[in-house]
Short mmCIF file of C-alpha atoms (C1' of nucleotides) in Angstrom, two decimals:
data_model
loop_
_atom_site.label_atom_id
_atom_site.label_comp_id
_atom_site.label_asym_id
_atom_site.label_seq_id
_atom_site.Cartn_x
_atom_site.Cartn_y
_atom_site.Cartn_z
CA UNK A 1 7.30 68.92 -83.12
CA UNK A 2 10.57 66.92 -82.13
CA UNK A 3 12.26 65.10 -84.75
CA UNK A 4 13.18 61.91 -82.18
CA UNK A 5 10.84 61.05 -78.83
CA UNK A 6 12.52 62.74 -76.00
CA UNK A 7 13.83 61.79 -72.64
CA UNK A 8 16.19 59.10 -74.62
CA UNK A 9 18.24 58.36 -71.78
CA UNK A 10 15.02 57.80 -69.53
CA UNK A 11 14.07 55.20 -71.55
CA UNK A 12 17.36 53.70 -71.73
CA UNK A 13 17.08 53.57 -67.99
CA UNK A 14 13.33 51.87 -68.04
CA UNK A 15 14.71 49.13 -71.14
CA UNK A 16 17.81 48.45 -69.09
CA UNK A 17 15.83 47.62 -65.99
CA UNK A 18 13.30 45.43 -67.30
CA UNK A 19 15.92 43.34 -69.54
CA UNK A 20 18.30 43.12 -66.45
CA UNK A 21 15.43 41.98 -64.14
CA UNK A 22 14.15 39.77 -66.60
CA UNK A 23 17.46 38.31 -68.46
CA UNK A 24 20.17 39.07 -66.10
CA UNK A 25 22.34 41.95 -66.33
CA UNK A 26 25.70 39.76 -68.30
CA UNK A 27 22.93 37.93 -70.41
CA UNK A 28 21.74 41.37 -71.75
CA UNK A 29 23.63 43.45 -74.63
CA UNK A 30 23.77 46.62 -75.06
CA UNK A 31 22.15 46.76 -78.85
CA UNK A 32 18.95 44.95 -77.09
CA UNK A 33 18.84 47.86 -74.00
CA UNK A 34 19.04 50.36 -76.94
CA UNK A 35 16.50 48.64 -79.55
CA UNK A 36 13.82 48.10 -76.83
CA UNK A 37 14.06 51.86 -76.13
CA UNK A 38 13.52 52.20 -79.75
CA UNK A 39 17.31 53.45 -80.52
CA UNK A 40 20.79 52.10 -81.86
CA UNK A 41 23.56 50.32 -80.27
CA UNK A 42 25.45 53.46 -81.23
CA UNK A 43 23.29 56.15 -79.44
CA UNK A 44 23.05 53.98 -76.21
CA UNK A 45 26.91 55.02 -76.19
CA UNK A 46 26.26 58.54 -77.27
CA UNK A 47 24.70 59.25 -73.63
CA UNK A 48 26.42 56.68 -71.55
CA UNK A 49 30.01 55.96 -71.18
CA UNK A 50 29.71 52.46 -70.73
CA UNK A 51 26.66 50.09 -70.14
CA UNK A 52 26.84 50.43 -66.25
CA UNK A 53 25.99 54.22 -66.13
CA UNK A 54 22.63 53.74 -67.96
CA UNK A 55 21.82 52.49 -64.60
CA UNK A 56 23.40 54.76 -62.43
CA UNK A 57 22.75 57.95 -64.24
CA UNK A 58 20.53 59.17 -61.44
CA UNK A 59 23.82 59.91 -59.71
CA UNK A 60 25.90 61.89 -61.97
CA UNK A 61 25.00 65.43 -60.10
CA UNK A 62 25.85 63.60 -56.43
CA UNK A 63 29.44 64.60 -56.12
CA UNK A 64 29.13 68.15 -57.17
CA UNK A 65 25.91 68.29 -54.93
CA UNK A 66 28.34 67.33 -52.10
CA UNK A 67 30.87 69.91 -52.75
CA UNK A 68 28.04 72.73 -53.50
CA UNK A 69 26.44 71.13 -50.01
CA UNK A 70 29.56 71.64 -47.62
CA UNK A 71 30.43 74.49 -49.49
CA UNK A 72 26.48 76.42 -48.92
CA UNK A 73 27.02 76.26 -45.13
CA UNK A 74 27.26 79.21 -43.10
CA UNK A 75 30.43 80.76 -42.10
CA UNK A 76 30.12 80.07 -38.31
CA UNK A 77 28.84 76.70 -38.86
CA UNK A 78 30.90 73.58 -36.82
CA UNK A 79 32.06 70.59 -38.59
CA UNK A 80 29.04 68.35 -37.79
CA UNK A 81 26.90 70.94 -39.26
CA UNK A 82 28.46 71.62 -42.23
CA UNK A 83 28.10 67.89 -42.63
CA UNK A 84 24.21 68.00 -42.50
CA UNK A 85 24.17 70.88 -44.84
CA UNK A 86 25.96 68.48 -46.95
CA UNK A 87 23.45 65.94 -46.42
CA UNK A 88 20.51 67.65 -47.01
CA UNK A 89 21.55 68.79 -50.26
CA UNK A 90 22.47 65.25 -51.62
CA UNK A 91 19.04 64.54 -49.92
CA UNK A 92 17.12 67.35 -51.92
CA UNK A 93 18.45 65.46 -55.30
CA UNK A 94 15.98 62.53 -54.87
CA UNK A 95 11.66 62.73 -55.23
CA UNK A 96 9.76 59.99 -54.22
CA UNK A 97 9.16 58.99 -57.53
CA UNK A 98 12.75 57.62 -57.14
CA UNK A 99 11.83 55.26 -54.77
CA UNK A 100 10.56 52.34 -56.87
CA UNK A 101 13.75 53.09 -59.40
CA UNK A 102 16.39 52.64 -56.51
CA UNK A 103 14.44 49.69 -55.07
CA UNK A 104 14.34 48.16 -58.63
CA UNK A 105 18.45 49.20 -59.15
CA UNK A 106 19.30 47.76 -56.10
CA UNK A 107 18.34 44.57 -56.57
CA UNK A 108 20.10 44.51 -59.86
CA UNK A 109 22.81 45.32 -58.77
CA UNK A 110 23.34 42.74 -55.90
CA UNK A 111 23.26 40.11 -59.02
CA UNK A 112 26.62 41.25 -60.60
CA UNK A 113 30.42 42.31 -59.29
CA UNK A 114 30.78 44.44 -62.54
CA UNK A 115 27.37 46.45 -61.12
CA UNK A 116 29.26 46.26 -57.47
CA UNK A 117 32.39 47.36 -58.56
CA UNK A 118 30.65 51.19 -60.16
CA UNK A 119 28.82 51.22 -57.41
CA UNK A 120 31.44 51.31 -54.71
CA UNK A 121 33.23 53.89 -56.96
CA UNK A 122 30.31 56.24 -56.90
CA UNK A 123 30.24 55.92 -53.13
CA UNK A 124 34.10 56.63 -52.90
CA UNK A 125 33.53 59.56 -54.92
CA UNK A 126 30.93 61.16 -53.12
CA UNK A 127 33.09 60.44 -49.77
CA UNK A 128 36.07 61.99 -51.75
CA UNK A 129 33.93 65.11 -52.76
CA UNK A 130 32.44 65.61 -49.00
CA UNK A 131 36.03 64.49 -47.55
CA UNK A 132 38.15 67.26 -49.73
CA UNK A 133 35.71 69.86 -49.34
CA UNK A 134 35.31 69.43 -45.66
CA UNK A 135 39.17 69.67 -45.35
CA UNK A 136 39.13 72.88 -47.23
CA UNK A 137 36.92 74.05 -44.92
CA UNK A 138 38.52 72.57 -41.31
CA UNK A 139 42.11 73.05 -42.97
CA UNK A 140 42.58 69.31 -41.39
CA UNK A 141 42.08 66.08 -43.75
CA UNK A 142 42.03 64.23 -40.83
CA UNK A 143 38.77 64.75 -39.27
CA UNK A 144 37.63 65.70 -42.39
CA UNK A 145 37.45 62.23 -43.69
CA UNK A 146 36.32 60.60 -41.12
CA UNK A 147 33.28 63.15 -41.31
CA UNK A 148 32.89 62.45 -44.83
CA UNK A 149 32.85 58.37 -44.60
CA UNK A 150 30.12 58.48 -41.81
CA UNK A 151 27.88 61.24 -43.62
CA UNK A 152 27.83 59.48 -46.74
CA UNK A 153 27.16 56.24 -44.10
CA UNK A 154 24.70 57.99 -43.05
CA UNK A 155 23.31 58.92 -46.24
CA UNK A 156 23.54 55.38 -47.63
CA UNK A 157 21.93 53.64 -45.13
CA UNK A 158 19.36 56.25 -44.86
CA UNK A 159 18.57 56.54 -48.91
CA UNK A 160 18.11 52.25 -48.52
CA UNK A 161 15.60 52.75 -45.18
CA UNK A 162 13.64 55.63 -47.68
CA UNK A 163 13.26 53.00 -50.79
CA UNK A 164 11.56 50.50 -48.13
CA UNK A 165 10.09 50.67 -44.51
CA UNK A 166 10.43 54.63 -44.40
CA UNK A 167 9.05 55.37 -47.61
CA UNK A 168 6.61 58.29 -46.00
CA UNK A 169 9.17 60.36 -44.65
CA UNK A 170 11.56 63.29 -46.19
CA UNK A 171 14.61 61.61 -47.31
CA UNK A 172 16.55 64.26 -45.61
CA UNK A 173 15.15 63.38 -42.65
CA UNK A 174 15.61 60.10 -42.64
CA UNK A 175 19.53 60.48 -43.21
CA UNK A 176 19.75 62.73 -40.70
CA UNK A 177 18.57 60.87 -37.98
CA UNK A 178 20.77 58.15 -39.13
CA UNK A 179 23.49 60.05 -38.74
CA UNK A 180 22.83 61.10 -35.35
CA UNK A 181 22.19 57.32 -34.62
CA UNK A 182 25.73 56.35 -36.20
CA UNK A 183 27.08 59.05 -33.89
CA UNK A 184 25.45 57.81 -30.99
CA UNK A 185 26.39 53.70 -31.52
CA UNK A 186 30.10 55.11 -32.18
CA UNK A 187 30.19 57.21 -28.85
CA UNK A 188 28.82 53.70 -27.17
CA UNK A 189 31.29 51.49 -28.57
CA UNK A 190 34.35 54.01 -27.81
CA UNK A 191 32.72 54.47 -24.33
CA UNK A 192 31.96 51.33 -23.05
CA UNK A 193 31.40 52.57 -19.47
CA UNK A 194 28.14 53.80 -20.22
CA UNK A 195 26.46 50.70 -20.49
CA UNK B 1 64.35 21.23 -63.18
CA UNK B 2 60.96 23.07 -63.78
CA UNK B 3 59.70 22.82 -67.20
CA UNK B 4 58.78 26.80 -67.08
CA UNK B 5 60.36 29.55 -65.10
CA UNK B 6 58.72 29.79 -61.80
CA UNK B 7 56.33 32.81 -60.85
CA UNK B 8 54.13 33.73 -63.19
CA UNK B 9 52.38 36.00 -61.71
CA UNK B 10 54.91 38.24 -60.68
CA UNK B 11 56.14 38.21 -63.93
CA UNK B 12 52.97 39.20 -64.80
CA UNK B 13 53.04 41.93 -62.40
CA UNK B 14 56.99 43.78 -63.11
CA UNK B 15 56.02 43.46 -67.02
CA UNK B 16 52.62 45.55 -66.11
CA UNK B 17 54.40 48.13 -63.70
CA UNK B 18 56.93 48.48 -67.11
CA UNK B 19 54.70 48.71 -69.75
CA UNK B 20 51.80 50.73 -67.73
CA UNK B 21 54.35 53.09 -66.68
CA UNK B 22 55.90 53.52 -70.26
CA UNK B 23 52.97 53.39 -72.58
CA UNK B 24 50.04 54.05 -69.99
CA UNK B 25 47.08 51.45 -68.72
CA UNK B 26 44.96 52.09 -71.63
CA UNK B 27 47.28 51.79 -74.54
CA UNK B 28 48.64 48.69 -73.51
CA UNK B 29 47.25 45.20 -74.50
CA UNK B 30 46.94 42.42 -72.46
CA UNK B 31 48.93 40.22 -75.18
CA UNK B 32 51.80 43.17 -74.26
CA UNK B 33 51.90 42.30 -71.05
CA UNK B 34 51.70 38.74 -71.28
CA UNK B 35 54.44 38.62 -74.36
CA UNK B 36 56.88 40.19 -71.80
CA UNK B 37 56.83 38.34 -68.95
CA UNK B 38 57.54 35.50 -71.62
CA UNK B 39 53.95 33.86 -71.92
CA UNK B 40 50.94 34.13 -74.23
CA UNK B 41 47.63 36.06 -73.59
CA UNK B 42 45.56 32.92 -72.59
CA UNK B 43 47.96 32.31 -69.89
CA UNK B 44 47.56 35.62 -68.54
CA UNK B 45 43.61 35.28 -68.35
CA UNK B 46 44.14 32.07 -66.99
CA UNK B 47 46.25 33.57 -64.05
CA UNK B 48 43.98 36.58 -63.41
CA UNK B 49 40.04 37.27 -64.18
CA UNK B 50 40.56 40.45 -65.91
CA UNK B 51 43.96 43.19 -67.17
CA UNK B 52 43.32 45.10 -63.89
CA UNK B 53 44.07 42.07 -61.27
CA UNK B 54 47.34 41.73 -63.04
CA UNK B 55 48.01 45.22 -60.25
CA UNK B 56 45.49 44.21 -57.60
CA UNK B 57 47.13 40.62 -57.24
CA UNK B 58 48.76 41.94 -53.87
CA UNK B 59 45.25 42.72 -52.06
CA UNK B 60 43.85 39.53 -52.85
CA UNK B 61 43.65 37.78 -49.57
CA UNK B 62 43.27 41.14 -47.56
CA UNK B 63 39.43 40.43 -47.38
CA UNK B 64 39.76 36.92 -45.57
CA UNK B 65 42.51 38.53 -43.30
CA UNK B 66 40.60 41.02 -42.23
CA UNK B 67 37.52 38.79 -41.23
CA UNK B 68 40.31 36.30 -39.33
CA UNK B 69 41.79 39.39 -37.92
CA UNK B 70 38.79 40.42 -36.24
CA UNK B 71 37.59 36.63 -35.15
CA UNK B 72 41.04 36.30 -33.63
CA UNK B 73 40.69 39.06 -31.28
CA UNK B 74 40.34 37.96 -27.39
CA UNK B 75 36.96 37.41 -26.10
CA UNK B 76 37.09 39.92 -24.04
CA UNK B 77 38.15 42.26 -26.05
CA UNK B 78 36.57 46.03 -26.55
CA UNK B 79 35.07 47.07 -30.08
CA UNK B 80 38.26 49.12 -30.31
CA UNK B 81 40.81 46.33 -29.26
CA UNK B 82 39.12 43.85 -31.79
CA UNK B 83 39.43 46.23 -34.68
CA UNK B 84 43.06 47.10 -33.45
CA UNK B 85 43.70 43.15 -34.12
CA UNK B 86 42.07 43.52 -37.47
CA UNK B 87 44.79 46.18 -38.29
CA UNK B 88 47.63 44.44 -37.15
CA UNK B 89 46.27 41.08 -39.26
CA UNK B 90 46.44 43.39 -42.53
CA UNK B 91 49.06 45.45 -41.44
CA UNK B 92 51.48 41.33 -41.06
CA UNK B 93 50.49 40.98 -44.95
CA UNK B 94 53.03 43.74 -46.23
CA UNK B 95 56.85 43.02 -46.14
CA UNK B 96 59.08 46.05 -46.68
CA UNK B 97 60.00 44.57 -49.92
CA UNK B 98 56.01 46.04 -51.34
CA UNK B 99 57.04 49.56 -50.38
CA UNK B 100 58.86 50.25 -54.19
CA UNK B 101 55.81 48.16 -56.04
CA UNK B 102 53.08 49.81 -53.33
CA UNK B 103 54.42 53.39 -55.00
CA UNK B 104 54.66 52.32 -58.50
CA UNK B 105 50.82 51.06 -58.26
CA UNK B 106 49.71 54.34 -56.55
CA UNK B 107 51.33 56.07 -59.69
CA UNK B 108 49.86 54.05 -61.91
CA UNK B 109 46.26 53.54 -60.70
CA UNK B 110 46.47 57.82 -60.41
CA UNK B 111 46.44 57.70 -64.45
CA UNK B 112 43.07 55.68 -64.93
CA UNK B 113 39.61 55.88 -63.43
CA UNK B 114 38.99 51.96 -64.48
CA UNK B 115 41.89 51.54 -62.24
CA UNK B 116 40.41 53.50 -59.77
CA UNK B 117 37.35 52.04 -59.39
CA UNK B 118 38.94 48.81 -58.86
CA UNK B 119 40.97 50.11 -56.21
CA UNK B 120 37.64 51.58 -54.33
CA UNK B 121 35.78 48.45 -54.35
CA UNK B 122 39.03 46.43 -53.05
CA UNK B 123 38.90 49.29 -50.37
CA UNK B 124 35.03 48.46 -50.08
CA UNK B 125 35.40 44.76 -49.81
CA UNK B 126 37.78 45.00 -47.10
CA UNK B 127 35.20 47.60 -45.13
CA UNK B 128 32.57 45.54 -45.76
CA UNK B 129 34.17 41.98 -44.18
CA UNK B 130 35.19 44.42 -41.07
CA UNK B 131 31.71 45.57 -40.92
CA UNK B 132 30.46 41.96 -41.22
CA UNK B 133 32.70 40.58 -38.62
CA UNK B 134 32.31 43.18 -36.10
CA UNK B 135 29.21 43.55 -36.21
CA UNK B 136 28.63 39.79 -35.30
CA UNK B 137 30.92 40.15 -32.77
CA UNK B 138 28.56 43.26 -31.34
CA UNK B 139 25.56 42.24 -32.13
CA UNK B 140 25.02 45.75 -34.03
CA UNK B 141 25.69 46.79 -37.42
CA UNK B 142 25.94 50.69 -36.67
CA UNK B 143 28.91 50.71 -34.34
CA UNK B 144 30.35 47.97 -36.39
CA UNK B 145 30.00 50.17 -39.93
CA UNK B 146 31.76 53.21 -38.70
CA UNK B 147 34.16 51.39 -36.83
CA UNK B 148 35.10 49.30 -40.07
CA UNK B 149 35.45 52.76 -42.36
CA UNK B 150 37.56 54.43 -39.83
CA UNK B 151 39.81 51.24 -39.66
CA UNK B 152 40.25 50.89 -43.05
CA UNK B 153 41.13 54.89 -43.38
CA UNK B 154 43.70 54.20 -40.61
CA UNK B 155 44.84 51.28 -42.72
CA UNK B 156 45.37 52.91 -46.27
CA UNK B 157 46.46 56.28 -44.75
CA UNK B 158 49.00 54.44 -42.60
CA UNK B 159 49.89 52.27 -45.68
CA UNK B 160 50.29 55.71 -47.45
CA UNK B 161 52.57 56.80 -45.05
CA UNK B 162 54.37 53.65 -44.76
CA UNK B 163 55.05 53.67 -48.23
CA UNK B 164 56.49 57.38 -48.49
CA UNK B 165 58.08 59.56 -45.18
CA UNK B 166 58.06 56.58 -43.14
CA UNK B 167 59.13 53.89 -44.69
CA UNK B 168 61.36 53.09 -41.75
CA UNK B 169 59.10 52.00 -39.22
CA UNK B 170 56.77 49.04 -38.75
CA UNK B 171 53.41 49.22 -40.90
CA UNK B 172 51.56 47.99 -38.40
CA UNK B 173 53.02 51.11 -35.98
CA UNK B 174 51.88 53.46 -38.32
CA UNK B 175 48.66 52.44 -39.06
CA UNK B 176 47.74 52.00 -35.14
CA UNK B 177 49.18 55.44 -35.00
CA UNK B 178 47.38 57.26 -37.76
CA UNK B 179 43.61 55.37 -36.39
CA UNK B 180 44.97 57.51 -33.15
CA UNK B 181 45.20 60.53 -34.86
CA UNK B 182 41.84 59.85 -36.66
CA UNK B 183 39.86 59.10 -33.33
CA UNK B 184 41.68 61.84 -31.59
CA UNK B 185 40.75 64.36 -34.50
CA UNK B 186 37.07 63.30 -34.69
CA UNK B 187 36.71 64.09 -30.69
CA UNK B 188 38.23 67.57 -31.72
CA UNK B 189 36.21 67.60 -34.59
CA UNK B 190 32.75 66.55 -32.41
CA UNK B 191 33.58 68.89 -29.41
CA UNK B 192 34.90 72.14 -30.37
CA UNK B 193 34.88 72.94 -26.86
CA UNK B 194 37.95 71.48 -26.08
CA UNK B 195 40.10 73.93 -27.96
"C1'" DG C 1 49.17 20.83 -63.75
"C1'" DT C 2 50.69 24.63 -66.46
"C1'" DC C 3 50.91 26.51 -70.85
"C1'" DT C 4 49.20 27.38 -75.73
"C1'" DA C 5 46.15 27.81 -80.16
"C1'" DT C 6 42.01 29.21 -82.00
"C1'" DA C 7 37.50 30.89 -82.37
"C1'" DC C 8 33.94 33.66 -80.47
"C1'" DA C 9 30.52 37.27 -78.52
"C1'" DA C 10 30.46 41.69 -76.80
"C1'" DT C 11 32.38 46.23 -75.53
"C1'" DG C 12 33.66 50.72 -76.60
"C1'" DA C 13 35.88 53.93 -80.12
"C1'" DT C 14 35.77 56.16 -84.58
"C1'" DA C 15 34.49 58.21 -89.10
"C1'" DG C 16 31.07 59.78 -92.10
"C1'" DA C 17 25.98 60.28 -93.84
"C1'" DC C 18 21.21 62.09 -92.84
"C1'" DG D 1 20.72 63.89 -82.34
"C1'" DT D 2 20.63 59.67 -84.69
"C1'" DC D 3 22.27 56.02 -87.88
"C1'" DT D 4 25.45 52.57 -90.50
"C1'" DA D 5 29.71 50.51 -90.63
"C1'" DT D 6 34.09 49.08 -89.21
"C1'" DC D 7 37.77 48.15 -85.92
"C1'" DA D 8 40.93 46.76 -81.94
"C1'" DT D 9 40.53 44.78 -77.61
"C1'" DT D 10 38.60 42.37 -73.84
"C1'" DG D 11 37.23 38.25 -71.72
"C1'" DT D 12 35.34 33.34 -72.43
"C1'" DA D 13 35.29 28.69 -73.98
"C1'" DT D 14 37.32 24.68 -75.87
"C1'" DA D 15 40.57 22.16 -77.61
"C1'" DG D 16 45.14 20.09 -77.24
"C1'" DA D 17 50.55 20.17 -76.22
"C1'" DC D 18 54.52 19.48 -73.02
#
DNA sequence: GTCTATACAATGATAGAC
DNA sequence: GTCTATCATTGTATAGAC
């Protein structure tokens, strides 16, 4: 029998979202997150770095999932591929059981800059991961880059269209077809004659 | 005569660059900073919302440029022309004069991730307001996304660039230049066929 | 209108006990 | 792994000085 309840930092997660949804993410301290998860001020910062990462500890794996991701395609594969393997790994990291989480984060989030501001990071991160790796692989950080920025487009916009209208479908799927629909509204708008 | 010595904020700014540079962000205080640029620690917070916008000061208006850089682009204009003008607005907001600080905040900012993550929602701010405006001016938010992030690539390579090996030229050159080089590497990238 | 003095809540780090 | 306790610093709020 365990000495403590497990799964501390899962509860830190469910006390910080309910206190942030209720109170407001400033208007809540970290010593009340930790209490109503039945813990100290002290152990809240034993697992988290800082008070923002309680919520966004879901993505702590995501940037060496990207690297893994570009780095698990096949030898003969061409850029755009090696992309999707990319994608489908970052994919493969949520269940739906995350849905109602990232629906509940997200709207947390859009109350507070501070929330914002470790978000955007997290995205840059990822993009850096896929962007670096990519370049490894094309031996160009040029196109490498602008891979990177519209697969993890791609993979944002899909992972918000999963946590709402396309809740039914495989994540993976979802983000891929959004990136072939970002590549096909970019060829439009560079190719205006084929309207 | 003025009853305080003019410029506070870029007092503010070369004290920062000294004292990060000497002592590191982390290990030095805000009351540092503020004691040598001659005023007291209130007065910095008064100037500046937090110890990392003493650096950032510089990108402040780059987000309301960037929207008036793509609303002043001709009406009949095409999705690449307007975000061409949007690069040229941000590109007019840098005087030779920021190459030496540009390079000394680059250093700095390399040193800490709270810098860093500063620096990539900046970066994201500026995407977004692209985004935003262009994709009111398209009437689609998928073109309009991917054109914004390879803009703003263009723009902070370019501004990379125009800080180190080519200092000499106009940013604005550069940066139309390297979103070239990024288009022209994404076809490549896209259509391996052409090699 | 800009600067300063002071007090304050909260963060995040640290050291040591169970 | 958790807890108590303490500490410097951040960032805010409020007051007043030049």
């Amino acid at each position: 029998m365990a000495r403590w309840e497990p799964d501390a930092r899962g509860r830190l997660l469910q006390a910080a979202l309910d206190l942030f949804a209720d109170q407001g993410y400033e208007a809540t301290t970290a010593a009340e997150i930790a209490a109503r998860a039945g813990l100290t001020r002290t152990t809240l910062f034993r697992h988290f770095a800082d008070k923002r990462e309680v919520l966004f500890q879901g993505q702590s794996t995501l940037v060496s999932t990207a690297t893994a991701g570009v780095r698990s395609a096949p030898a003969d594969a061409s850029a755009l591929e090696v992309l999707r393997c990319a994608l489908r790994a970052l994919a493969d990291e949520h269940v739906p059981a995350q849905q109602e989480i990232g629906r509940r984060i997200d709207a947390i989030v859009a109350t507070s800059p501070e929330l914002q501001e470790r978000a955007a990071a997290k995205r840059a991160s990822i993009a850096a991961a896929v962007a670096d790796a990519l370049a490894l692989r094309l031996g160009d950080p040029r196109p490498a880059g602008v891979l990177a920025d519209l697969g993890v487009r791609a993979y944002y916009d899909g992972f918000a269209a999963w946590t709402g209208p396309r809740a039914g479908e495989p994540l993976a799927a979802v983000v891929l077809e959004e990136l072939a629909a970002l590549l096909a509204a970019l060829s439009a708008a560079l190719d205006p004659a084929d309207a």
